[in-house]
GROMACS .gro file of C-alpha atoms in nm:
model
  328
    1UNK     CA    1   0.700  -1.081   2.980
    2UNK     CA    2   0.345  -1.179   2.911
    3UNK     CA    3   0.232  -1.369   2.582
    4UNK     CA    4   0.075  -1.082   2.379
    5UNK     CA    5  -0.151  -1.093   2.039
    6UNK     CA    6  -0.235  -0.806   1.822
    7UNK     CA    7  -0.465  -0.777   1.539
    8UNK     CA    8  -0.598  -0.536   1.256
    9UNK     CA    9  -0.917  -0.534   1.033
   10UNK     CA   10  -0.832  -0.267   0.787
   11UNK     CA   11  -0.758   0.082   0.833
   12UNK     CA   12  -0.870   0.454   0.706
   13UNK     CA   13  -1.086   0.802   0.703
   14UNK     CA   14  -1.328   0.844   0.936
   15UNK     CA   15  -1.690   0.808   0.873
   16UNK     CA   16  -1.829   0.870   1.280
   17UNK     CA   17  -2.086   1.139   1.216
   18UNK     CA   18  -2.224   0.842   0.934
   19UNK     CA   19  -2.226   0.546   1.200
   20UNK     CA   20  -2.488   0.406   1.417
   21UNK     CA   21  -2.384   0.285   1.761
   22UNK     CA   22  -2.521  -0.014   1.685
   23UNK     CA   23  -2.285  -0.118   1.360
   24UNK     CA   24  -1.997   0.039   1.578
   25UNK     CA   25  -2.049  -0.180   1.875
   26UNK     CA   26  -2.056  -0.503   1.614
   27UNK     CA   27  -1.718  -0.400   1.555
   28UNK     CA   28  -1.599  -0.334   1.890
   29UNK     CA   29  -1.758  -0.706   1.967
   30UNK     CA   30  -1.584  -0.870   1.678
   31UNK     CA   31  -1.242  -0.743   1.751
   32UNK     CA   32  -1.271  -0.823   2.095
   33UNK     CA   33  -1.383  -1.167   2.074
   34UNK     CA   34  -1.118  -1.203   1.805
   35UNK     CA   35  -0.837  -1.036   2.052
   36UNK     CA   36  -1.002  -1.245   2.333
   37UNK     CA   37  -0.939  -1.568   2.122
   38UNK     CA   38  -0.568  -1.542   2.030
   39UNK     CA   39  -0.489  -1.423   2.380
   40UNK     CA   40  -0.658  -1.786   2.492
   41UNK     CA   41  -0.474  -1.947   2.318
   42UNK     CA   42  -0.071  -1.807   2.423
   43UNK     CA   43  -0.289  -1.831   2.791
   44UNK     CA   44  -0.248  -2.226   2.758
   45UNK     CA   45   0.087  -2.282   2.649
   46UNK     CA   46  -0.034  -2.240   2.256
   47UNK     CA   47   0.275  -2.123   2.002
   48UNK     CA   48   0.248  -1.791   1.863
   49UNK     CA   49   0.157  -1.917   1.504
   50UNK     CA   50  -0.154  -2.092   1.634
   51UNK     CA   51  -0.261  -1.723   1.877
   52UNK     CA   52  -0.243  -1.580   1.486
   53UNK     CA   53  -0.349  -1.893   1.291
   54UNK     CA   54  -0.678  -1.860   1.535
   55UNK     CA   55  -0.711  -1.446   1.509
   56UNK     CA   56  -0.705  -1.453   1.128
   57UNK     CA   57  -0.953  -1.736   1.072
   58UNK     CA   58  -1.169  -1.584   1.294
   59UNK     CA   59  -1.116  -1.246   1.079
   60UNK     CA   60  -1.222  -1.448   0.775
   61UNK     CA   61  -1.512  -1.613   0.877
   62UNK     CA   62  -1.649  -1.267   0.991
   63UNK     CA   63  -1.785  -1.067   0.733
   64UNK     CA   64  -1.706  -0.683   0.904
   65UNK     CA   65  -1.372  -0.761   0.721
   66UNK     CA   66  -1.241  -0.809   0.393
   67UNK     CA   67  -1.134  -1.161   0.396
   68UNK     CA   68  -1.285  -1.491   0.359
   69UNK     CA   69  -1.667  -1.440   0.415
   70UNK     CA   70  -1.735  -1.050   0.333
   71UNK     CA   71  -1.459  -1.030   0.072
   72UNK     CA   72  -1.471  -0.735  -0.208
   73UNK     CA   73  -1.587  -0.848  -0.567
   74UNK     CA   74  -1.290  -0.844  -0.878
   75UNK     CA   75  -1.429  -0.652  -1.163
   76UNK     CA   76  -1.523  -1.002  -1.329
   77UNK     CA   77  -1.786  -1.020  -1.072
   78UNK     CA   78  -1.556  -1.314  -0.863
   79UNK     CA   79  -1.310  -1.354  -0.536
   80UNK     CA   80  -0.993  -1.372  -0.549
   81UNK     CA   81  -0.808  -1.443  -0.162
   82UNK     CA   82  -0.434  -1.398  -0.085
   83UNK     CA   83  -0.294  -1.490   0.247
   84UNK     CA   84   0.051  -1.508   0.408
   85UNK     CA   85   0.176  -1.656   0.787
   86UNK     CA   86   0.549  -1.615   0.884
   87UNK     CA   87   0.716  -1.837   1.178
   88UNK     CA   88   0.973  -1.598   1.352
   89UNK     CA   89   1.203  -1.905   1.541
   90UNK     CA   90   1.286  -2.044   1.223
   91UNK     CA   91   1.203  -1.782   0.959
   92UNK     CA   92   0.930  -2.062   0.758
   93UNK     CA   93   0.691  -1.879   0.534
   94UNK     CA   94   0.386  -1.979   0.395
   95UNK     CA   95   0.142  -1.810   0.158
   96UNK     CA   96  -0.136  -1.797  -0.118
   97UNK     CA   97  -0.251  -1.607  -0.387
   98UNK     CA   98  -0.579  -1.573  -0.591
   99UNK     CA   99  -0.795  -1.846  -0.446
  100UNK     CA  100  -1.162  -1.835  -0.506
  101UNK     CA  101  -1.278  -2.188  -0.322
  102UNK     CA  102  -1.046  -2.206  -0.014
  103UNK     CA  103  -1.282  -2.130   0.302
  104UNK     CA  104  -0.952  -2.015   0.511
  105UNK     CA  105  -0.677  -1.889   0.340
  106UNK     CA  106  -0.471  -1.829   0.656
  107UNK     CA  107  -0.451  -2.218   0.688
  108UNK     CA  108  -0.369  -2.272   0.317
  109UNK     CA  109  -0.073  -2.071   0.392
  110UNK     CA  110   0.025  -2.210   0.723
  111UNK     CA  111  -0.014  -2.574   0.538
  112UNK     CA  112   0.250  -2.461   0.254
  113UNK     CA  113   0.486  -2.347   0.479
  114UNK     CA  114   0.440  -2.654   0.725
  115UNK     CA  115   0.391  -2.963   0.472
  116UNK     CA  116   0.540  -2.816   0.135
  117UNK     CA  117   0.919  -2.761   0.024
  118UNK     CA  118   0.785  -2.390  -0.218
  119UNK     CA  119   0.667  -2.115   0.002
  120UNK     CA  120   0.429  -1.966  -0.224
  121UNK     CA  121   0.119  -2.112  -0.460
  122UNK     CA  122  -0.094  -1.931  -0.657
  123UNK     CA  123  -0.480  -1.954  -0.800
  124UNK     CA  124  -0.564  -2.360  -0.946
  125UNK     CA  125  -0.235  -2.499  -0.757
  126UNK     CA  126  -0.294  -2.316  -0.449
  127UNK     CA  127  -0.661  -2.455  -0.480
  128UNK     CA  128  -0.530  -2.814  -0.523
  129UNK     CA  129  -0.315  -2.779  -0.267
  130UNK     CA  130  -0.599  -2.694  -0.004
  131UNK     CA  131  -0.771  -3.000  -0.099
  132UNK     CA  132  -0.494  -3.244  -0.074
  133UNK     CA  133  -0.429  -3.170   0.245
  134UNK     CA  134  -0.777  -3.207   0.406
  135UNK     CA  135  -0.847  -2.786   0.427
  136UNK     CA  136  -1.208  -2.693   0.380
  137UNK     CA  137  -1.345  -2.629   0.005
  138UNK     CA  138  -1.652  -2.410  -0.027
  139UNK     CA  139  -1.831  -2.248  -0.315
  140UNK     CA  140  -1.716  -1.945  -0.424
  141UNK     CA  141  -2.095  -1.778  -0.339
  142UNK     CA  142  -1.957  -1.866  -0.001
  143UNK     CA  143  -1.753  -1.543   0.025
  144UNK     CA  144  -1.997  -1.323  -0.143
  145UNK     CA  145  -2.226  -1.129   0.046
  146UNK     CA  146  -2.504  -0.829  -0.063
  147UNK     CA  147  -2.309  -0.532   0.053
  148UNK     CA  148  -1.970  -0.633  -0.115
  149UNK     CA  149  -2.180  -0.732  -0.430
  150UNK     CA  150  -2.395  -0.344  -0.397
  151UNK     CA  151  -2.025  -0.224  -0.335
  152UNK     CA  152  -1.898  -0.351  -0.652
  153UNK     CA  153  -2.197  -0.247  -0.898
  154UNK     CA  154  -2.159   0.096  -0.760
  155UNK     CA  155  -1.814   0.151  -0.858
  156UNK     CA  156  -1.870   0.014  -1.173
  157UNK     CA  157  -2.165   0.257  -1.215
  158UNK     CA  158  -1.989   0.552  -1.121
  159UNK     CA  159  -1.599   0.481  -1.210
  160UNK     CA  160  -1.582   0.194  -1.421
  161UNK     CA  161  -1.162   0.185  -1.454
  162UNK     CA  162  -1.151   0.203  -1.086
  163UNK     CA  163  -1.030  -0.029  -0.855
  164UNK     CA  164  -1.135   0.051  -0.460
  165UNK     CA  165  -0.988  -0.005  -0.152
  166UNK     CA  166  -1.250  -0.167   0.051
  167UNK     CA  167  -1.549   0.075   0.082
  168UNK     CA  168  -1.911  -0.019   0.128
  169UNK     CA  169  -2.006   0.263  -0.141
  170UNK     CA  170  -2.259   0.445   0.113
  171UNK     CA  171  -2.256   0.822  -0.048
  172UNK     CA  172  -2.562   0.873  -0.253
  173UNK     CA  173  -2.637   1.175  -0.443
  174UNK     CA  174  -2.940   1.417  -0.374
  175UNK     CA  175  -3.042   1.713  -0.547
  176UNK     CA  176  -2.696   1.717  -0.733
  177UNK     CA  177  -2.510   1.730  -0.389
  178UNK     CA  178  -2.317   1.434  -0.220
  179UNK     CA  179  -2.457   1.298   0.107
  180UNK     CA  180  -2.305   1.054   0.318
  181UNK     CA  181  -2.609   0.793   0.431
  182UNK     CA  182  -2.615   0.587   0.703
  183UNK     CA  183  -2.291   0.351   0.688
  184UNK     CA  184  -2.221   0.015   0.750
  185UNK     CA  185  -1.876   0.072   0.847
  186UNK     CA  186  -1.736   0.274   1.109
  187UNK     CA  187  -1.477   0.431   0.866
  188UNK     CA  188  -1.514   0.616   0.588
  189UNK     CA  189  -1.731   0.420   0.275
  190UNK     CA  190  -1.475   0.567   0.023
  191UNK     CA  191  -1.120   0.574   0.208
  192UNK     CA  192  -1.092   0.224   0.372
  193UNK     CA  193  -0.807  -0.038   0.319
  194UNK     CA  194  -0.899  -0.385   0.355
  195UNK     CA  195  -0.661  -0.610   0.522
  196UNK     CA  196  -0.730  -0.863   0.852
  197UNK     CA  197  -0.403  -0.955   0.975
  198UNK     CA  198  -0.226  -1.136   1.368
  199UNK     CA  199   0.107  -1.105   1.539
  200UNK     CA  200   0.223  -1.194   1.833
  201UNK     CA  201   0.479  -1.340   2.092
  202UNK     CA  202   0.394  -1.664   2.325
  203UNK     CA  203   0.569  -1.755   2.624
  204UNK     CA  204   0.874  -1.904   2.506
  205UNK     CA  205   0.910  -1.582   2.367
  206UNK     CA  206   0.877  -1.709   1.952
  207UNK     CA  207   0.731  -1.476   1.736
  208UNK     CA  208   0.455  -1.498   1.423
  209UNK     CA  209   0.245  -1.260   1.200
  210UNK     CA  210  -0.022  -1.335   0.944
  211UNK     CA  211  -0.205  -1.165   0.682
  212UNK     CA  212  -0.512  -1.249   0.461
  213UNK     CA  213  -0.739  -1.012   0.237
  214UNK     CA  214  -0.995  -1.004  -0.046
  215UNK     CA  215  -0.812  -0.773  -0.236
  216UNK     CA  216  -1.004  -0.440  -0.350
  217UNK     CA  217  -1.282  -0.375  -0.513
  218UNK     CA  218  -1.304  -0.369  -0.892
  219UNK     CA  219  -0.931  -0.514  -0.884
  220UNK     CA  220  -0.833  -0.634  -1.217
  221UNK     CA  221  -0.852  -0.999  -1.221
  222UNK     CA  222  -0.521  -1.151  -1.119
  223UNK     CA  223  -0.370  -0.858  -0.965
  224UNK     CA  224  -0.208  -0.904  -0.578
  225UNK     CA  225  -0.075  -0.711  -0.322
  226UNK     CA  226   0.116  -0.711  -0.013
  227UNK     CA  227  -0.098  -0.891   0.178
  228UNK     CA  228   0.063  -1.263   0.063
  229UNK     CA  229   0.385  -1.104  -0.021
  230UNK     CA  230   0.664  -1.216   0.277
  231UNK     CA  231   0.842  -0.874   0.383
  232UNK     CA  232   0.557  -0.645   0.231
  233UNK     CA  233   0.238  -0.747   0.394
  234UNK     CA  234   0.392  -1.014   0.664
  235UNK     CA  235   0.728  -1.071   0.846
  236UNK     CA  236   0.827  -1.220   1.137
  237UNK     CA  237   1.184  -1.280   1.293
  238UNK     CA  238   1.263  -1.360   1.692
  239UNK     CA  239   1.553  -1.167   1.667
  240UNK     CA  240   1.330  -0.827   1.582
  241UNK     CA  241   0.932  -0.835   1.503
  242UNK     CA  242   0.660  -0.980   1.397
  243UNK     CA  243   0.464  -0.721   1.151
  244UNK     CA  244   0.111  -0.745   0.948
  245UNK     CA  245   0.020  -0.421   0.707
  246UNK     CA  246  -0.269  -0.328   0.602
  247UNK     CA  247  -0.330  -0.065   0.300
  248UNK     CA  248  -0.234   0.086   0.021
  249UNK     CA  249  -0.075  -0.268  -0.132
  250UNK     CA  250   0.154  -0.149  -0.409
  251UNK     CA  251   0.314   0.098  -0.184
  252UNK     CA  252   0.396  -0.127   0.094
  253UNK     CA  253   0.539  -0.380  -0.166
  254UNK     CA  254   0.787  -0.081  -0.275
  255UNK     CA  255   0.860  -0.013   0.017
  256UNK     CA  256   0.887  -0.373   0.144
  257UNK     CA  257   0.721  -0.214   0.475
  258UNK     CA  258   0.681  -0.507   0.728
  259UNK     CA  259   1.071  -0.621   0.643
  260UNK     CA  260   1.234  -0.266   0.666
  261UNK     CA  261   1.017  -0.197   1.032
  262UNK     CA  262   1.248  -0.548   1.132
  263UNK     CA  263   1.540  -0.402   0.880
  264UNK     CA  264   1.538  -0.081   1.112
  265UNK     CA  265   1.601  -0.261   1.433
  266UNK     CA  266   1.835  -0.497   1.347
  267UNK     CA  267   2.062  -0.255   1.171
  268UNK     CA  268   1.973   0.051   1.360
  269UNK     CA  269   1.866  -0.063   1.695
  270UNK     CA  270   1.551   0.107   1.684
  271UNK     CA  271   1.306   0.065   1.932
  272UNK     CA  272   1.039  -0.168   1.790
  273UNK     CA  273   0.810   0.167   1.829
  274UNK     CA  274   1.070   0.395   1.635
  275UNK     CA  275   1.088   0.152   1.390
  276UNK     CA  276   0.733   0.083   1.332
  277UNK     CA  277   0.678   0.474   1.356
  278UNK     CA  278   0.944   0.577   1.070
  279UNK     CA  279   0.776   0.323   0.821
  280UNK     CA  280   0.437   0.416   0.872
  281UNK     CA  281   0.476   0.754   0.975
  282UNK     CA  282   0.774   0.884   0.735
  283UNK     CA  283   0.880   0.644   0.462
  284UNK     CA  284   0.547   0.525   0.345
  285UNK     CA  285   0.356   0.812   0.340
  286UNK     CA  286   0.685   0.981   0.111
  287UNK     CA  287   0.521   0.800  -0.181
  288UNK     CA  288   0.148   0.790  -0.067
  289UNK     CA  289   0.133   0.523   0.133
  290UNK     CA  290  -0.159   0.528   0.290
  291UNK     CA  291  -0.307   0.265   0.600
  292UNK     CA  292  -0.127   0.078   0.903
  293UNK     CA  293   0.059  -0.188   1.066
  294UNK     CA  294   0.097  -0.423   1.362
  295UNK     CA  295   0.399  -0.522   1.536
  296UNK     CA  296   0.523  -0.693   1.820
  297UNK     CA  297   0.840  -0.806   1.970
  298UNK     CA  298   1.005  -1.085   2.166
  299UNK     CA  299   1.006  -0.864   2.458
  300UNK     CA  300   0.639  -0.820   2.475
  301UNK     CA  301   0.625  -0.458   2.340
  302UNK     CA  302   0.331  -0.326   2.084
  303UNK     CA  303   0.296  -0.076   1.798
  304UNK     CA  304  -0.022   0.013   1.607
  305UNK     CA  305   0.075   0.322   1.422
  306UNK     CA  306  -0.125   0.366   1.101
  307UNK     CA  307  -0.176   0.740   0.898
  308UNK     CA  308  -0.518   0.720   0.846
  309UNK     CA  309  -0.796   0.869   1.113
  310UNK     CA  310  -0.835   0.552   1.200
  311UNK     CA  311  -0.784   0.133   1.218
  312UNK     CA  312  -0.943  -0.126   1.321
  313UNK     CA  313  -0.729  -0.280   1.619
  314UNK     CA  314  -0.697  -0.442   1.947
  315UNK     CA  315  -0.421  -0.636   2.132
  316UNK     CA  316  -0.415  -0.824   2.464
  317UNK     CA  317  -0.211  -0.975   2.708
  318UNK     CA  318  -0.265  -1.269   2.877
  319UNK     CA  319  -0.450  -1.269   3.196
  320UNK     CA  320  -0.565  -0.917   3.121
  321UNK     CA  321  -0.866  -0.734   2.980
  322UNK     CA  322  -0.833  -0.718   2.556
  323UNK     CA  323  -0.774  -0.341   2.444
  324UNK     CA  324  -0.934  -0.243   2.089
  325UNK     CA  325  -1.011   0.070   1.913
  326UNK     CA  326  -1.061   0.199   1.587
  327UNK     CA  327  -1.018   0.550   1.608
  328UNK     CA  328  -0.706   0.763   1.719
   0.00000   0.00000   0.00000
């Protein structure tokens, strides 16, 4: 069995007939390098948790993605980041919750599982958390950039009560009809979830997953999702799988998605591909779940199934060429 790292950068419609090569091949290029970067690591003896420690900071300081650097506006006009990491030998958890100053959640959450007795912080003590042990404190401008900001005014222009899912607001209006500009995103302006999120297995055969997002766009301040919730948007257990989510958050919390894809194996013996298949593909979509998930398992094996048209994704194992996509 070879170490093996998967990732995800959001998932949903398609928007190909909108894209320019160009914006597409950024994407391609980020996912690979971010693939390319966790598989380094498991490559030299590094522990699953650092392959998705690595993969999700990486995913934040990019700002393709919805997390960290590039993360949607709350309808106040602010950031608020959530991030969870799970340790699948011994079942630790770690995660944050509406952070506006922290310039990597993913570590926040990695340093409350590893250095605090509580699993979860949230907003001003997550924040002081971060700075007392040594993480890096930015601005909040930081994590703003022009097209989330654009993004934001847009819905609040034309929907004011709504809250997005991660679209770069890219359909204009011409002689009373809709048209669909040139996008910055390779899948569809209005029907994209936001999530970045890591799993993987290393060489001793340990499992980890991690998640981290900016929320959505136009969110009501102080709401969260899945994405720092342990057994919604991030589980991990040697035993079964290592799962990250990305999508429609309340749904997967309902559901409890990335638990019941482990939940499914361990009392079923599913396959880790029947498993993550039957969440994603049956039991989410039963109450409109919409999106994706990653999973791998201690033998090596890999799922990507998401409803959408399509996901951002890649996985690689080591000594061997990264794979990524984002269509079907």
């Amino acid at each position: 069995m070879k170490p093996v790292i998967a990732i995800h950068g959001g998932a949903g419609a398609i928007a190909r007939d909108a894209m320019s090569s160009e914006k597409e091949r950024e994407y391609i290029d980020a996912l690979t390098r971010v693939v390319a970067a966790g598989q380094s690591v498991l490559a030299e003896g590094g522990s699953a948790l650092d392959a998705v420690s690595t993969a999700v900071r990486l995913l934040e300081d990019c700002p393709l993605f919805n997390a960290g650097h590039g993360a949607v506006f709350t309808s106040a006009g602010t950031h608020e980041l959530d991030a969870s990491i799970m340790d699948g030998a011994t079942l630790r958890t770690g995660a944050i919750a509406n952070v506006n100053c922290v310039r990597n959640p993913v570590l926040a959450a990695r340093k409350v599982m590893e250095e605090s007795k509580h699993v979860f912080f949230v907003g001003a003590g997550a924040e002081d958390f971060a700075r007392e042990q040594g993480l890096e404190i930015v601005d909040p401008s930081y994590f703003s950039t022009e097209a989330r900001r654009e993004q934001l005014l847009r819905v609040q222009r034309e929907n004011p009560d709504a809250a997005v899912l991660d679209h770069d607001g890219q359909a204009i209006v011409a002689r009373g009809q809709p048209v669909v500009a040139k996008s910055s995103d390779p899948l569809d302006a209005d029907k994209k979830f936001g999530t970045v999120g890591a799993v993987a297995v290393d060489a001793r055969g340990n499992l980890a997953a991690a998640t981290s997002t900016g929320g959505i766009t136009n969110k009501q301040v102080g709401r969260v999702g899945d994405a720092p919730i342990i057994g919604a948007g991030c589980y991990a257990n040697n035993h079964t799988c290592a799962v990250s989510t990305t999508g429609t958050g309340e749904m997967y919390i309902r559901m409890v998605a990335a638990y019941d894809v482990s939940a499914l194996m361990e009392y079923t013996g599913a396959s880790l591909e029947a498993a993550a298949d039957k969440v994603m593909l049956e039991k989410l979509p039963s109450i409109e779940g919409k999106g994706g998930l990653i999973a791998v398992d201690a033998q090596g094996n890999v799922a990507l199934p998401f409803n959408t048209e399509g996901m951002y994704r890649g996985y690689g194992r080591a000594g061997e060429a990264p794979v990524v996509a984002i269509y079907r």
